[in-house]
């Protein structure tokens, strides 16, 4: 199981934690442990086909198999509950936000797949509706199709097909459960970025997020219930809370492809999703990650943190706070990495350094420290 | 989109058609057409990576990309509503049927992937629950994990990981939406079975199904509501309707792998799922498929056809009626194909022949004819 599920750090003064928003990770975890163990035991089947698992990919964001001339990477990812915000905003505004929702769904899969150094090649759509009537809203269904294609175009992936089941009795009436699978290749094989080369002296480059992306929505939705104007509350001049939440997730594969083309070596990569910046601690190595520069915080994330009463530790340990993806590169390549990312249309900052030391993340400008055991993914 | 959605043939005397059971394909179809068109337009992206789509795979059961030394095949498939039967049977009997449900879910993906000649390598799990509490039923969750692993063992695939989101507000409380993605390779490339070699003189070999598999469950569930004893109604001595419905779907990849190992050439393959035997008409070529031998019908499928008042055309045009998978092989290899399948533990029959002629399926022992336009997949 790729998704990490550990509770956020205890709030100092927060009236609403992520668990209070309805997600109880401790109920899911025993199953996940059993599933991880069972899954690991199946790796030996690949030998019968002449191939082998890249075992270092267990616990990483995508699963990698050595198929000889290159590595095969695959993943399936769920969007989560962001559609509930889109549904409510369509009710309030008459406008469909499902083009952005489609991009979000593809981003969940693609942004994870690229962390291992893979070029995404094929995306499959999983659109499970609560009933056939979901598809009769032509504006909404059309937006979903167009947004899906547009995101494939940005990522230069082929949309292979998918499933559009109508699951009355399982998916709620009027709702849709969206997911994407993605398959890619690490090609050539030295592009593999499972962290073998990650080490002291590397720079941490952070790539800008567009907003909340698709993690933290349970909390964000709960907060909306408290606001007198709900999703129509202004979070910056002229932009409402709901609209800001629905900013589509940034697609980072154009950056990783451009970095490869430019010859910028990537030692490791982390998609900053659930658990916020604690994802910087993803790799198993004992290393200290020292942040000296914190990217600007999107107004919607600042608003959420304020409304939830989060201190910096809880905000940065839960939300992306403006940094949606982290690249670990040699210090001598850091500035070029930033320039290549900007050339691919994504703002980036040389934000910190990797040092020898205990496994911890120090966000110095904020006085925040996360210990290595604050993120347990394996 | 891989799944076919055309209405079943008009019933002669049937009090319940598939559409009356709640699945309205005409509402889904405009979206599917738009999605297929948009998806096809993304194929050109592969050239930028040095690869290319195998365009004949569009409209087939899995999407195929030529990556040089071999073909890459991928798919995502939904289980459908079979879990609702398992949930109700757990309520009635206290027993969890989720080990079989896990096999069903993997079968949906694997049995489609192998139709193109691919060896399945990696399966990813998509288990989207209505809430974290779904996972607290240790018996049920444990059965899902064990059944998933057991099916991976049968198919010799690696379980790469997956997603276990809790989607309160999207998936109904107490329910779970199950899907699987599967990635494989056609290796060596001559194993590709997109039907180029399909033609007059081929034999049709049918592989036994274990029961309803996972298609036709909406109808089957509706019928249960009419029965005074519901799922506990006996369909054969000592076997209730619910239990019979929950027979796990046969996994056919051991057969296709054994056929390759034995040197039996496969010209084409069709997974018999929704639309029943009309799936024998899957390939675009104008050919006549003449069936001379009809496999025995599992009691549960005979029971459903009787209860729904289906004539043979509607039964065989909706359900698998005992044949879960079709192989098209040279006539001279047909008997050996049957023997290899049986050696892999799956009953098989030389059931018919492929002939020059208009596109139609003739099930001669039953006096049933399906015209080519009774199945529109592209």
XYZ file of C-alpha atoms in Angstrom:
756
model
C 0.000 0.000 0.000
C 1.538 3.271 -1.052
C -0.455 5.768 0.918
C 0.865 6.687 4.306
C -1.556 6.836 7.171
C -0.240 8.183 10.426
C -2.083 10.713 12.509
C -0.929 14.317 12.324
C 1.041 15.689 15.257
C -0.942 16.677 18.298
C -2.310 20.173 17.885
C -1.105 22.795 20.299
C -4.284 24.799 20.290
C -6.214 23.401 17.382
C -9.950 23.013 17.638
C -9.967 20.599 14.695
C -7.527 17.834 13.912
C -7.605 15.697 10.834
C -9.035 12.794 12.792
C -11.794 14.984 14.116
C -12.618 15.646 10.461
C -13.599 12.013 10.115
C -10.600 10.052 8.876
C -9.517 7.462 11.404
C -6.214 6.062 10.305
C -5.829 3.672 13.219
C -8.832 1.698 11.968
C -7.274 1.278 8.537
C -3.752 0.490 9.636
C -4.030 -3.174 10.758
C -5.481 -4.023 7.351
C -2.728 -2.084 5.616
C -0.034 -3.911 7.531
C -1.567 -7.279 6.634
C -1.930 -6.222 3.007
C 1.646 -4.961 2.797
C 2.922 -8.240 4.194
C 0.821 -10.327 1.789
C 1.795 -8.127 -1.142
C 5.501 -8.431 -0.365
C 5.178 -12.217 -0.397
C 3.972 -12.173 -4.020
C 7.157 -10.604 -5.418
C 8.735 -13.987 -6.013
C 6.200 -14.698 -8.779
C 8.088 -12.343 -11.085
C 11.045 -14.715 -11.245
C 8.832 -17.240 -13.031
C 8.478 -14.715 -15.841
C 12.197 -13.946 -15.966
C 11.856 -10.651 -14.132
C 12.287 -9.330 -10.625
C 10.937 -6.777 -8.213
C 12.975 -3.717 -7.356
C 12.441 -4.277 -3.670
C 13.489 -0.755 -2.713
C 10.271 0.422 -4.370
C 8.143 -1.262 -1.662
C 6.990 1.618 0.490
C 7.793 4.161 -2.199
C 5.117 5.938 -4.217
C 5.111 3.526 -7.185
C 5.916 -0.142 -7.610
C 8.893 -0.951 -9.817
C 9.747 -4.161 -11.660
C 12.994 -4.860 -13.501
C 11.942 -6.184 -16.904
C 15.427 -6.232 -18.422
C 15.951 -3.325 -20.816
C 14.147 -0.943 -18.452
C 12.110 -0.712 -15.282
C 8.318 -0.909 -15.331
C 6.470 1.318 -12.850
C 2.771 1.162 -12.043
C 0.265 2.638 -9.659
C -3.418 3.172 -8.966
C -4.506 6.287 -7.112
C -7.792 7.598 -5.798
C -8.820 11.234 -6.003
C -10.505 11.196 -2.609
C -13.369 13.486 -1.646
C -12.572 16.597 -3.676
C -15.581 15.846 -5.904
C -17.841 16.681 -2.968
C -16.548 20.255 -3.094
C -17.063 20.354 -6.866
C -20.616 19.051 -6.467
C -21.459 21.674 -3.887
C -19.861 24.444 -5.935
C -21.839 23.361 -8.992
C -25.002 23.619 -6.889
C -23.993 27.098 -5.718
C -22.691 28.516 -9.004
C -24.174 26.406 -11.809
C -20.649 25.901 -13.106
C -18.940 22.521 -13.460
C -15.502 22.174 -11.934
C -14.971 18.652 -13.252
C -12.319 19.609 -15.789
C -10.106 20.550 -12.858
C -11.236 17.473 -10.955
C -10.062 15.329 -13.878
C -6.641 16.983 -13.704
C -6.563 16.365 -9.949
C -7.249 12.670 -10.463
C -4.524 12.247 -13.059
C -2.136 14.270 -10.900
C -2.651 11.863 -8.005
C -1.325 9.019 -10.169
C 1.242 10.804 -12.334
C 2.866 12.813 -9.527
C 3.388 9.609 -7.562
C 4.648 7.596 -10.539
C 7.349 10.112 -11.444
C 8.923 9.999 -7.977
C 10.698 6.754 -8.943
C 12.131 8.289 -12.106
C 9.511 6.872 -14.435
C 8.147 8.514 -17.552
C 4.376 8.079 -17.420
C 3.126 6.463 -20.626
C -0.449 5.252 -20.142
C -3.288 6.424 -17.927
C -6.503 4.460 -17.409
C -9.670 6.121 -16.141
C -11.758 4.763 -13.296
C -15.047 6.647 -13.075
C -17.510 4.823 -10.837
C -20.809 6.683 -10.610
C -23.659 6.204 -8.196
C -25.973 5.596 -11.133
C -26.240 5.925 -14.882
C -27.883 9.335 -14.417
C -24.573 10.867 -13.309
C -23.588 10.898 -16.959
C -26.707 12.762 -18.111
C -25.372 16.140 -16.954
C -23.691 16.862 -20.265
C -21.810 19.916 -18.991
C -20.301 18.000 -16.100
C -19.559 14.804 -18.046
C -18.104 16.824 -20.904
C -15.874 18.752 -18.504
C -14.616 15.491 -17.027
C -13.700 14.150 -20.473
C -12.094 17.393 -21.638
C -10.148 17.897 -18.424
C -8.933 14.314 -18.518
C -7.671 14.692 -22.056
C -6.073 18.062 -21.332
C -4.154 16.610 -18.378
C -2.985 13.708 -20.565
C -1.797 16.272 -23.090
C 0.192 18.164 -20.438
C 1.787 14.935 -19.196
C 2.278 13.543 -22.691
C 0.601 10.265 -21.737
C -1.739 8.093 -23.763
C -5.218 7.662 -22.318
C -5.618 3.941 -22.777
C -9.245 3.513 -21.742
C -10.951 2.714 -18.513
C -14.118 1.880 -16.733
C -17.341 3.852 -16.279
C -19.418 1.590 -14.062
C -22.746 2.643 -12.576
C -22.636 1.341 -8.992
C -25.997 2.130 -7.413
C -25.978 0.795 -3.860
C -22.210 1.186 -3.503
C -21.479 4.705 -4.705
C -23.971 7.255 -3.404
C -26.602 8.579 -5.784
C -25.370 11.655 -7.603
C -21.736 11.033 -6.632
C -18.745 9.651 -8.489
C -15.672 7.795 -7.257
C -12.697 8.802 -9.391
C -9.339 7.099 -9.660
C -6.563 6.684 -12.196
C -4.036 4.012 -12.864
C -0.774 4.906 -14.508
C 1.952 2.791 -16.089
C 5.347 4.046 -17.119
C 8.926 3.112 -17.753
C 12.174 4.125 -16.097
C 14.191 4.446 -19.275
C 17.122 4.365 -19.360
C 17.567 2.474 -16.131
C 19.945 4.997 -14.489
C 16.934 7.314 -14.252
C 15.696 5.231 -11.318
C 15.352 7.505 -8.275
C 14.700 5.290 -5.288
C 17.149 7.247 -3.190
C 20.370 5.230 -3.431
C 22.220 8.446 -4.260
C 20.368 10.583 -1.713
C 22.807 11.861 0.872
C 24.506 14.717 2.679
C 25.276 17.615 0.397
C 22.147 17.290 -1.657
C 19.958 20.337 -2.037
C 16.213 20.274 -1.494
C 14.304 21.976 -4.294
C 10.609 22.566 -3.675
C 8.104 22.953 -6.507
C 5.115 25.236 -6.059
C 1.693 23.810 -5.416
C -1.440 25.384 -6.859
C -3.355 25.159 -3.588
C -4.637 22.280 -1.506
C -4.261 19.788 -4.393
C -6.292 16.721 -3.335
C -5.120 16.082 0.224
C -6.723 17.612 3.276
C -10.179 17.887 1.728
C -11.978 16.157 4.597
C -10.694 18.870 6.907
C -11.376 21.603 4.354
C -14.970 20.440 3.907
C -15.592 20.301 7.637
C -14.361 23.870 7.970
C -16.776 25.005 5.265
C -19.673 23.833 7.420
C -18.609 26.292 10.112
C -18.369 29.326 7.858
C -21.493 31.477 7.634
C -20.930 31.915 3.896
C -19.474 28.456 3.432
C -17.664 27.910 0.166
C -18.499 31.460 -0.917
C -16.361 32.993 1.851
C -13.630 35.141 0.309
C -10.117 33.833 0.909
C -8.458 36.468 -1.244
C -9.963 39.404 -3.101
C -12.516 38.074 -5.564
C -11.814 34.404 -4.900
C -14.123 32.268 -2.786
C -13.096 29.363 -0.570
C -14.698 26.697 -2.755
C -13.232 28.050 -5.962
C -9.783 28.277 -4.369
C -10.042 24.705 -3.075
C -10.847 23.564 -6.602
C -7.672 24.910 -8.196
C -6.462 21.849 -10.128
C -3.441 20.018 -8.770
C -0.185 20.919 -10.489
C 1.109 18.204 -12.825
C 4.831 17.741 -12.196
C 5.828 15.302 -14.932
C 6.762 18.116 -17.363
C 9.339 19.172 -14.765
C 10.849 15.730 -14.228
C 10.977 15.098 -17.976
C 12.620 18.483 -18.561
C 15.173 17.790 -15.826
C 16.141 14.538 -17.510
C 16.413 16.239 -20.875
C 18.584 18.981 -19.340
C 20.870 16.472 -17.659
C 20.032 17.543 -14.109
C 20.530 14.459 -11.936
C 17.741 13.741 -9.453
C 18.755 11.711 -6.408
C 15.298 11.348 -4.942
C 11.824 12.835 -5.256
C 8.832 13.068 -2.939
C 5.257 13.951 -3.779
C 3.943 16.145 -0.970
C 0.409 14.892 -0.404
C -1.143 13.632 2.838
C 1.042 14.380 5.880
C 2.267 17.554 4.235
C 5.949 18.265 4.565
C 6.495 15.149 6.653
C 6.690 13.501 3.228
C 10.185 15.003 2.981
C 11.121 12.309 5.508
C 9.884 9.605 3.172
C 13.165 7.836 2.438
C 14.311 5.249 4.968
C 17.820 6.704 5.294
C 18.811 8.499 8.496
C 19.361 12.035 7.230
C 18.615 15.509 8.459
C 16.617 17.746 6.131
C 17.214 21.401 6.946
C 14.908 23.943 5.325
C 16.134 27.545 5.087
C 13.598 28.937 2.623
C 9.848 28.482 2.852
C 7.810 29.100 -0.316
C 4.880 31.518 -0.227
C 1.723 29.979 1.199
C -1.332 29.947 -1.105
C -4.110 32.060 0.462
C -6.482 29.080 0.666
C -3.990 27.080 2.722
C -3.271 30.018 5.014
C -7.047 30.380 5.443
C -7.496 26.688 6.316
C -4.656 26.731 8.819
C -6.117 29.836 10.475
C -9.663 28.518 10.536
C -8.575 25.168 11.931
C -6.414 26.910 14.522
C -3.339 25.055 13.328
C 0.063 26.089 14.513
C 2.907 25.879 12.001
C 3.739 22.292 12.958
C 0.224 21.075 12.357
C -0.215 23.098 9.178
C 3.060 21.929 7.622
C 2.527 18.397 8.902
C -0.882 18.140 7.251
C -1.009 20.369 4.169
C 1.458 21.110 1.385
C 1.584 24.824 2.379
C 2.711 25.870 -1.098
C 5.174 23.095 -1.908
C 3.630 20.227 -3.842
C 6.712 18.251 -4.807
C 10.281 17.942 -3.546
C 13.400 17.153 -5.560
C 16.684 16.159 -3.985
C 19.561 17.074 -6.315
C 23.295 17.681 -5.992
C 23.859 21.138 -4.532
C 25.799 22.139 -7.635
C 22.702 21.449 -9.758
C 20.154 23.098 -7.496
C 19.959 26.451 -9.213
C 19.722 24.832 -12.628
C 16.988 22.567 -11.306
C 15.003 25.645 -10.291
C 15.512 27.209 -13.704
C 14.443 24.075 -15.564
C 11.321 23.786 -13.409
C 10.452 27.422 -14.067
C 11.053 26.831 -17.757
C 8.485 24.026 -17.533
C 6.040 26.488 -15.990
C 6.370 25.560 -12.322
C 7.780 27.952 -9.728
C 10.599 26.429 -7.663
C 12.953 27.316 -4.833
C 16.232 26.013 -3.472
C 14.740 25.470 -0.054
C 17.212 23.514 2.008
C 19.951 20.969 2.372
C 20.378 17.324 3.244
C 22.858 16.734 6.043
C 24.346 13.862 7.993
C 22.497 13.507 11.270
C 19.451 11.979 12.871
C 16.366 11.502 10.701
C 14.500 14.747 11.111
C 13.075 17.685 9.222
C 13.917 21.163 10.470
C 11.898 24.017 9.004
C 14.123 26.699 10.449
C 12.270 29.860 9.425
C 9.230 28.509 11.300
C 10.991 26.849 14.213
C 9.317 23.551 13.361
C 10.907 20.118 13.788
C 9.514 16.770 12.675
C 11.264 13.671 13.919
C 11.794 10.650 11.690
C 9.118 8.661 13.449
C 6.447 11.268 12.666
C 5.951 9.548 9.318
C 5.588 5.793 9.211
C 4.977 4.513 5.727
C 6.369 1.008 5.736
C -13.316 2.615 -22.695
C -13.091 -1.119 -22.717
C -16.444 -2.098 -21.364
C -19.158 -2.687 -23.874
C -22.524 -1.216 -23.212
C -25.282 -2.122 -25.601
C -28.705 -3.200 -24.465
C -29.457 -6.911 -24.536
C -31.754 -8.186 -27.284
C -35.432 -7.568 -26.797
C -36.913 -10.270 -24.634
C -39.510 -12.518 -26.229
C -41.445 -13.090 -23.044
C -39.154 -11.875 -20.311
C -40.610 -10.085 -17.330
C -37.213 -8.625 -16.449
C -34.612 -7.258 -18.798
C -31.216 -6.040 -17.770
C -32.282 -2.430 -18.167
C -35.278 -3.010 -15.936
C -32.765 -4.192 -13.358
C -31.444 -0.643 -13.195
C -28.544 -0.305 -15.601
C -29.311 2.204 -18.316
C -26.646 1.972 -20.932
C -28.085 4.654 -23.185
C -27.394 7.247 -20.496
C -23.738 6.234 -20.269
C -23.066 5.851 -23.958
C -22.738 9.507 -25.101
C -20.063 10.036 -22.463
C -18.309 6.857 -23.510
C -18.233 7.914 -27.133
C -16.781 11.304 -26.217
C -14.237 9.655 -23.924
C -13.205 7.129 -26.570
C -12.673 9.907 -29.077
C -10.628 12.011 -26.645
C -8.604 8.984 -25.551
C -7.764 8.034 -29.129
C -6.434 11.551 -29.725
C -3.834 11.120 -26.974
C -2.052 8.187 -28.638
C 0.319 10.494 -30.487
C 1.999 11.443 -27.197
C 3.754 8.087 -27.134
C 5.897 9.052 -30.107
C 7.552 11.738 -27.992
C 8.855 8.957 -25.761
C 10.056 6.834 -28.671
C 7.123 4.432 -28.493
C 3.808 3.902 -30.225
C 0.282 2.705 -29.625
C -0.820 -0.620 -31.058
C -3.931 0.944 -32.474
C -5.682 -2.393 -33.007
C -5.915 -2.600 -29.212
C -8.370 0.327 -29.101
C -11.722 -1.302 -28.456
C -10.108 -4.516 -27.287
C -10.057 -5.567 -23.629
C -6.632 -4.101 -22.773
C -4.585 -1.232 -24.121
C -1.297 -2.138 -25.773
C 1.797 -0.005 -26.374
C 4.830 -1.039 -28.409
C 7.844 -0.237 -26.218
C 10.432 -1.877 -28.448
C 11.556 -5.250 -27.079
C 7.987 -6.146 -26.122
C 4.452 -4.827 -25.844
C 3.161 -3.241 -22.662
C -0.477 -3.961 -21.759
C -2.479 -2.237 -19.039
C -5.991 -2.062 -17.713
C -8.160 -0.982 -14.781
C -11.316 -2.950 -14.021
C -14.146 -2.571 -11.552
C -15.722 -5.493 -9.736
C -19.228 -4.057 -9.951
C -21.960 -4.790 -7.440
C -21.124 -8.359 -6.427
C -20.064 -7.069 -2.988
C -23.708 -6.277 -2.265
C -24.466 -10.002 -2.478
C -21.501 -10.782 -0.233
C -22.666 -8.167 2.293
C -26.164 -9.612 2.405
C -24.875 -13.181 2.670
C -22.614 -12.168 5.538
C -25.658 -10.733 7.280
C -27.597 -13.965 6.669
C -24.862 -16.484 7.451
C -22.242 -14.686 9.557
C -19.630 -15.842 7.084
C -17.417 -13.551 5.018
C -17.297 -14.174 1.288
C -14.653 -11.528 0.648
C -11.882 -13.983 -0.172
C -13.898 -14.978 -3.224
C -14.767 -11.335 -3.885
C -11.044 -10.545 -3.993
C -10.550 -13.269 -6.590
C -13.469 -11.866 -8.583
C -11.890 -8.417 -8.620
C -8.518 -9.671 -9.797
C -10.216 -11.882 -12.366
C -11.959 -8.850 -13.875
C -8.565 -7.314 -14.628
C -6.435 -10.380 -15.355
C -8.966 -12.131 -17.598
C -9.235 -8.999 -19.724
C -5.490 -8.361 -19.847
C -4.664 -11.847 -21.129
C -6.966 -11.520 -24.140
C -4.262 -9.514 -25.944
C -1.628 -12.183 -25.293
C -0.090 -10.464 -22.283
C 1.420 -12.148 -19.272
C 0.070 -10.309 -16.220
C 2.930 -9.120 -14.019
C 1.643 -6.586 -11.504
C -1.732 -6.051 -9.881
C -2.632 -2.967 -7.858
C -5.513 -2.961 -5.383
C -8.196 -0.294 -5.275
C -10.326 -0.704 -2.158
C -12.453 2.392 -1.563
C -14.567 2.021 1.553
C -17.511 4.083 2.712
C -15.639 4.831 5.916
C -12.690 3.768 8.017
C -14.973 1.436 9.988
C -15.256 -0.930 7.004
C -11.793 -2.178 7.913
C -12.680 -2.942 11.549
C -14.446 -6.203 10.644
C -11.287 -8.274 10.977
C -12.826 -11.413 9.483
C -13.985 -9.599 6.379
C -10.856 -7.472 5.933
C -8.653 -10.507 6.520
C -10.584 -12.504 3.930
C -10.131 -9.708 1.403
C -6.358 -9.645 1.962
C -5.999 -13.436 1.903
C -8.185 -13.870 -1.147
C -6.317 -11.131 -2.969
C -2.980 -12.779 -2.273
C -4.277 -16.234 -3.197
C -5.515 -14.964 -6.554
C -2.126 -13.314 -7.180
C -0.512 -16.662 -6.391
C -2.739 -18.467 -8.910
C -1.984 -15.895 -11.596
C 1.692 -15.638 -10.661
C 1.494 -11.858 -10.468
C 3.152 -9.488 -8.021
C 0.813 -7.456 -5.857
C 2.445 -4.072 -6.172
C 0.384 -2.091 -3.691
C -2.685 0.029 -3.978
C -5.090 2.378 -2.321
C -7.414 1.936 0.652
C -9.207 5.266 0.840
C -12.108 5.934 3.184
C -14.614 7.878 1.093
C -17.500 8.810 3.360
C -20.004 10.832 1.344
C -19.057 9.135 -1.922
C -19.086 5.418 -1.162
C -22.072 4.397 0.938
C -21.539 3.641 4.606
C -20.687 -0.027 5.151
C -19.929 -0.625 1.464
C -16.726 -0.929 -0.515
C -15.918 -0.137 -4.126
C -13.380 -2.661 -5.407
C -11.262 -2.457 -8.517
C -7.920 -3.722 -9.763
C -5.398 -2.425 -12.213
C -3.122 -4.833 -14.000
C 0.025 -4.335 -16.041
C 1.684 -6.986 -18.142
C 3.927 -7.649 -21.092
C 3.356 -9.392 -24.387
C 6.677 -11.183 -24.515
C 7.874 -12.247 -26.981
C 6.018 -9.956 -29.346
C 4.541 -12.729 -31.542
C 2.334 -13.629 -28.570
C 0.179 -10.585 -29.392
C -3.377 -11.780 -30.027
C -5.316 -8.846 -31.398
C -6.923 -11.032 -34.047
C -4.763 -10.473 -37.111
C -4.581 -14.254 -37.563
C -8.242 -14.864 -36.701
C -10.003 -16.340 -39.705
C -11.999 -19.111 -41.357
C -10.883 -22.534 -40.270
C -10.172 -21.537 -36.690
C -11.806 -23.542 -33.951
C -13.631 -21.946 -31.047
C -12.621 -23.413 -27.686
C -14.741 -22.410 -24.717
C -13.421 -22.483 -21.151
C -15.777 -23.317 -18.302
C -17.057 -20.580 -16.019
C -17.586 -21.169 -12.314
C -20.981 -19.476 -12.294
C -22.147 -15.921 -12.865
C -18.619 -14.499 -12.376
C -19.118 -10.751 -11.878
C -21.452 -9.796 -14.709
C -25.217 -9.843 -14.453
C -25.288 -9.151 -10.730
C -27.729 -6.248 -10.968
C -30.243 -8.624 -12.529
C -29.385 -11.412 -10.102
C -29.898 -9.125 -7.106
C -33.236 -7.897 -8.387
C -34.406 -11.467 -8.761
C -33.425 -12.220 -5.155
C -35.887 -9.571 -4.000
C -38.715 -11.530 -5.614
C -37.854 -14.872 -4.034
C -39.643 -15.691 -0.772
C -36.424 -17.172 0.606
C -34.198 -14.724 -1.203
C -30.538 -15.689 -1.308
C -31.269 -18.819 0.743
C -33.406 -20.327 -2.031
C -31.891 -23.653 -3.132
C -30.603 -23.648 -6.696
C -29.168 -27.137 -6.477
C -29.271 -29.656 -3.639
C -27.603 -28.086 -0.603
C -26.530 -24.892 -2.373
C -28.373 -21.622 -1.896
C -28.761 -18.888 -4.501
C -26.505 -16.408 -2.715
C -23.738 -18.914 -2.128
C -23.890 -20.029 -5.756
C -23.735 -16.437 -6.974
C -20.614 -15.939 -4.875
C -18.588 -18.713 -6.505
C -15.345 -16.871 -7.317
C -14.671 -16.047 -10.951
C -12.353 -18.478 -12.695
C -8.861 -17.081 -13.307
C -7.846 -17.921 -16.860
C -4.223 -16.754 -16.975
C -2.893 -20.199 -15.950
C -4.527 -21.507 -19.139
C -3.123 -18.861 -21.474
C 0.348 -19.226 -19.943
C 0.173 -23.028 -20.296
C -0.939 -22.703 -23.909
C 2.089 -20.569 -24.701
C 4.396 -22.991 -22.918
C 2.855 -25.882 -24.856
C 3.232 -24.106 -28.180
C -0.499 -23.904 -28.919
C -0.983 -20.820 -31.081
C -3.845 -18.542 -30.047
C -5.287 -16.391 -32.842
C -7.677 -14.415 -30.664
C -9.268 -14.517 -27.233
C -12.441 -13.071 -25.758
C -13.395 -12.710 -22.114
C -17.092 -13.520 -21.822
C -18.416 -10.930 -19.382
C -21.262 -8.460 -19.880
C -23.326 -9.239 -23.018
C -22.666 -12.932 -22.535
C -21.841 -14.867 -25.661
C -22.230 -11.789 -27.839
C -18.636 -11.182 -26.758
C -17.683 -13.904 -29.264
C -18.459 -11.238 -31.871
C -15.897 -8.901 -30.330
C -13.404 -8.729 -33.178
C -14.144 -6.239 -35.948
C -13.665 -8.771 -38.746
C -16.693 -10.003 -40.698
C -16.744 -13.673 -39.766
C -19.391 -16.228 -38.912
C -19.005 -18.022 -35.589
C -20.858 -21.344 -35.635
C -21.297 -23.141 -32.321
C -21.992 -26.882 -32.418
C -21.378 -27.755 -28.778
C -22.807 -25.883 -25.798
C -21.102 -26.420 -22.419
C -23.191 -27.484 -19.431
C -24.991 -24.586 -17.777
C -24.151 -23.946 -14.096
C -27.298 -24.419 -11.999
C -27.248 -20.819 -10.764
C -27.299 -19.461 -14.312
C -30.078 -21.830 -15.327
C -31.983 -20.650 -12.255
C -31.512 -16.962 -13.131
C -32.603 -17.480 -16.722
C -35.707 -19.317 -15.566
C -36.587 -16.802 -12.876
C -36.093 -13.872 -15.247
C -38.148 -15.635 -17.899
C -35.290 -15.390 -20.369
C -35.415 -17.320 -23.587
C -32.147 -18.775 -24.846
C -31.301 -15.656 -26.839
C -31.638 -13.391 -23.850
C -29.872 -15.789 -21.502
C -26.882 -16.336 -23.804
C -26.855 -12.683 -24.798
C -26.620 -11.549 -21.160
C -24.879 -14.230 -19.074
C -21.880 -16.487 -19.681
C -24.075 -19.631 -19.397
C -21.119 -21.807 -18.483
C -18.467 -20.428 -20.821
C -16.313 -17.733 -19.250
C -13.609 -17.354 -21.867
C -13.233 -18.111 -25.566
C -10.067 -19.047 -27.433
C -9.779 -19.022 -31.196
C -7.102 -21.468 -32.322
C -6.196 -23.348 -35.515
C -8.555 -26.330 -35.897
C -5.577 -28.668 -35.830
C -4.665 -27.370 -32.350
C -8.155 -27.369 -30.885
C -8.039 -30.714 -29.112
C -4.622 -29.986 -27.672
C -5.894 -26.600 -26.497
C -8.664 -28.383 -24.595
C -6.178 -30.773 -23.036
C -3.816 -28.000 -21.969
C -6.699 -26.075 -20.408
C -7.831 -29.158 -18.516
C -4.255 -29.713 -17.421
C -4.346 -26.196 -15.977
C -7.488 -27.121 -14.081
C -10.125 -25.536 -16.316
C -12.711 -27.603 -18.206
C -12.841 -26.805 -21.914
C -14.687 -27.818 -25.058
C -14.137 -27.565 -28.780
C -17.394 -25.716 -29.271
C -17.468 -24.405 -32.808
C -15.799 -23.065 -35.889
C -15.004 -19.750 -37.504
C -16.228 -19.486 -41.084
C -16.248 -17.009 -43.935
C -19.577 -15.210 -43.997
C -21.494 -12.311 -42.516
C -20.606 -11.268 -38.980
C -22.876 -13.376 -36.833
C -22.917 -15.910 -34.057
C -24.983 -19.053 -34.564
C -25.569 -21.195 -31.488
C -26.988 -24.091 -33.460
C -28.007 -26.475 -30.659
C -30.223 -23.681 -29.280
C -31.417 -22.165 -32.530
C -30.048 -18.779 -31.478
C -28.532 -16.199 -33.812
C -26.819 -12.936 -32.879
C -26.053 -10.534 -35.677
C -22.815 -8.555 -35.777
C -24.553 -5.356 -34.784
C -25.864 -6.853 -31.543
C -22.551 -5.928 -29.936
C -21.148 -2.451 -30.448
C -17.945 -1.916 -28.559
C -16.106 0.753 -30.530
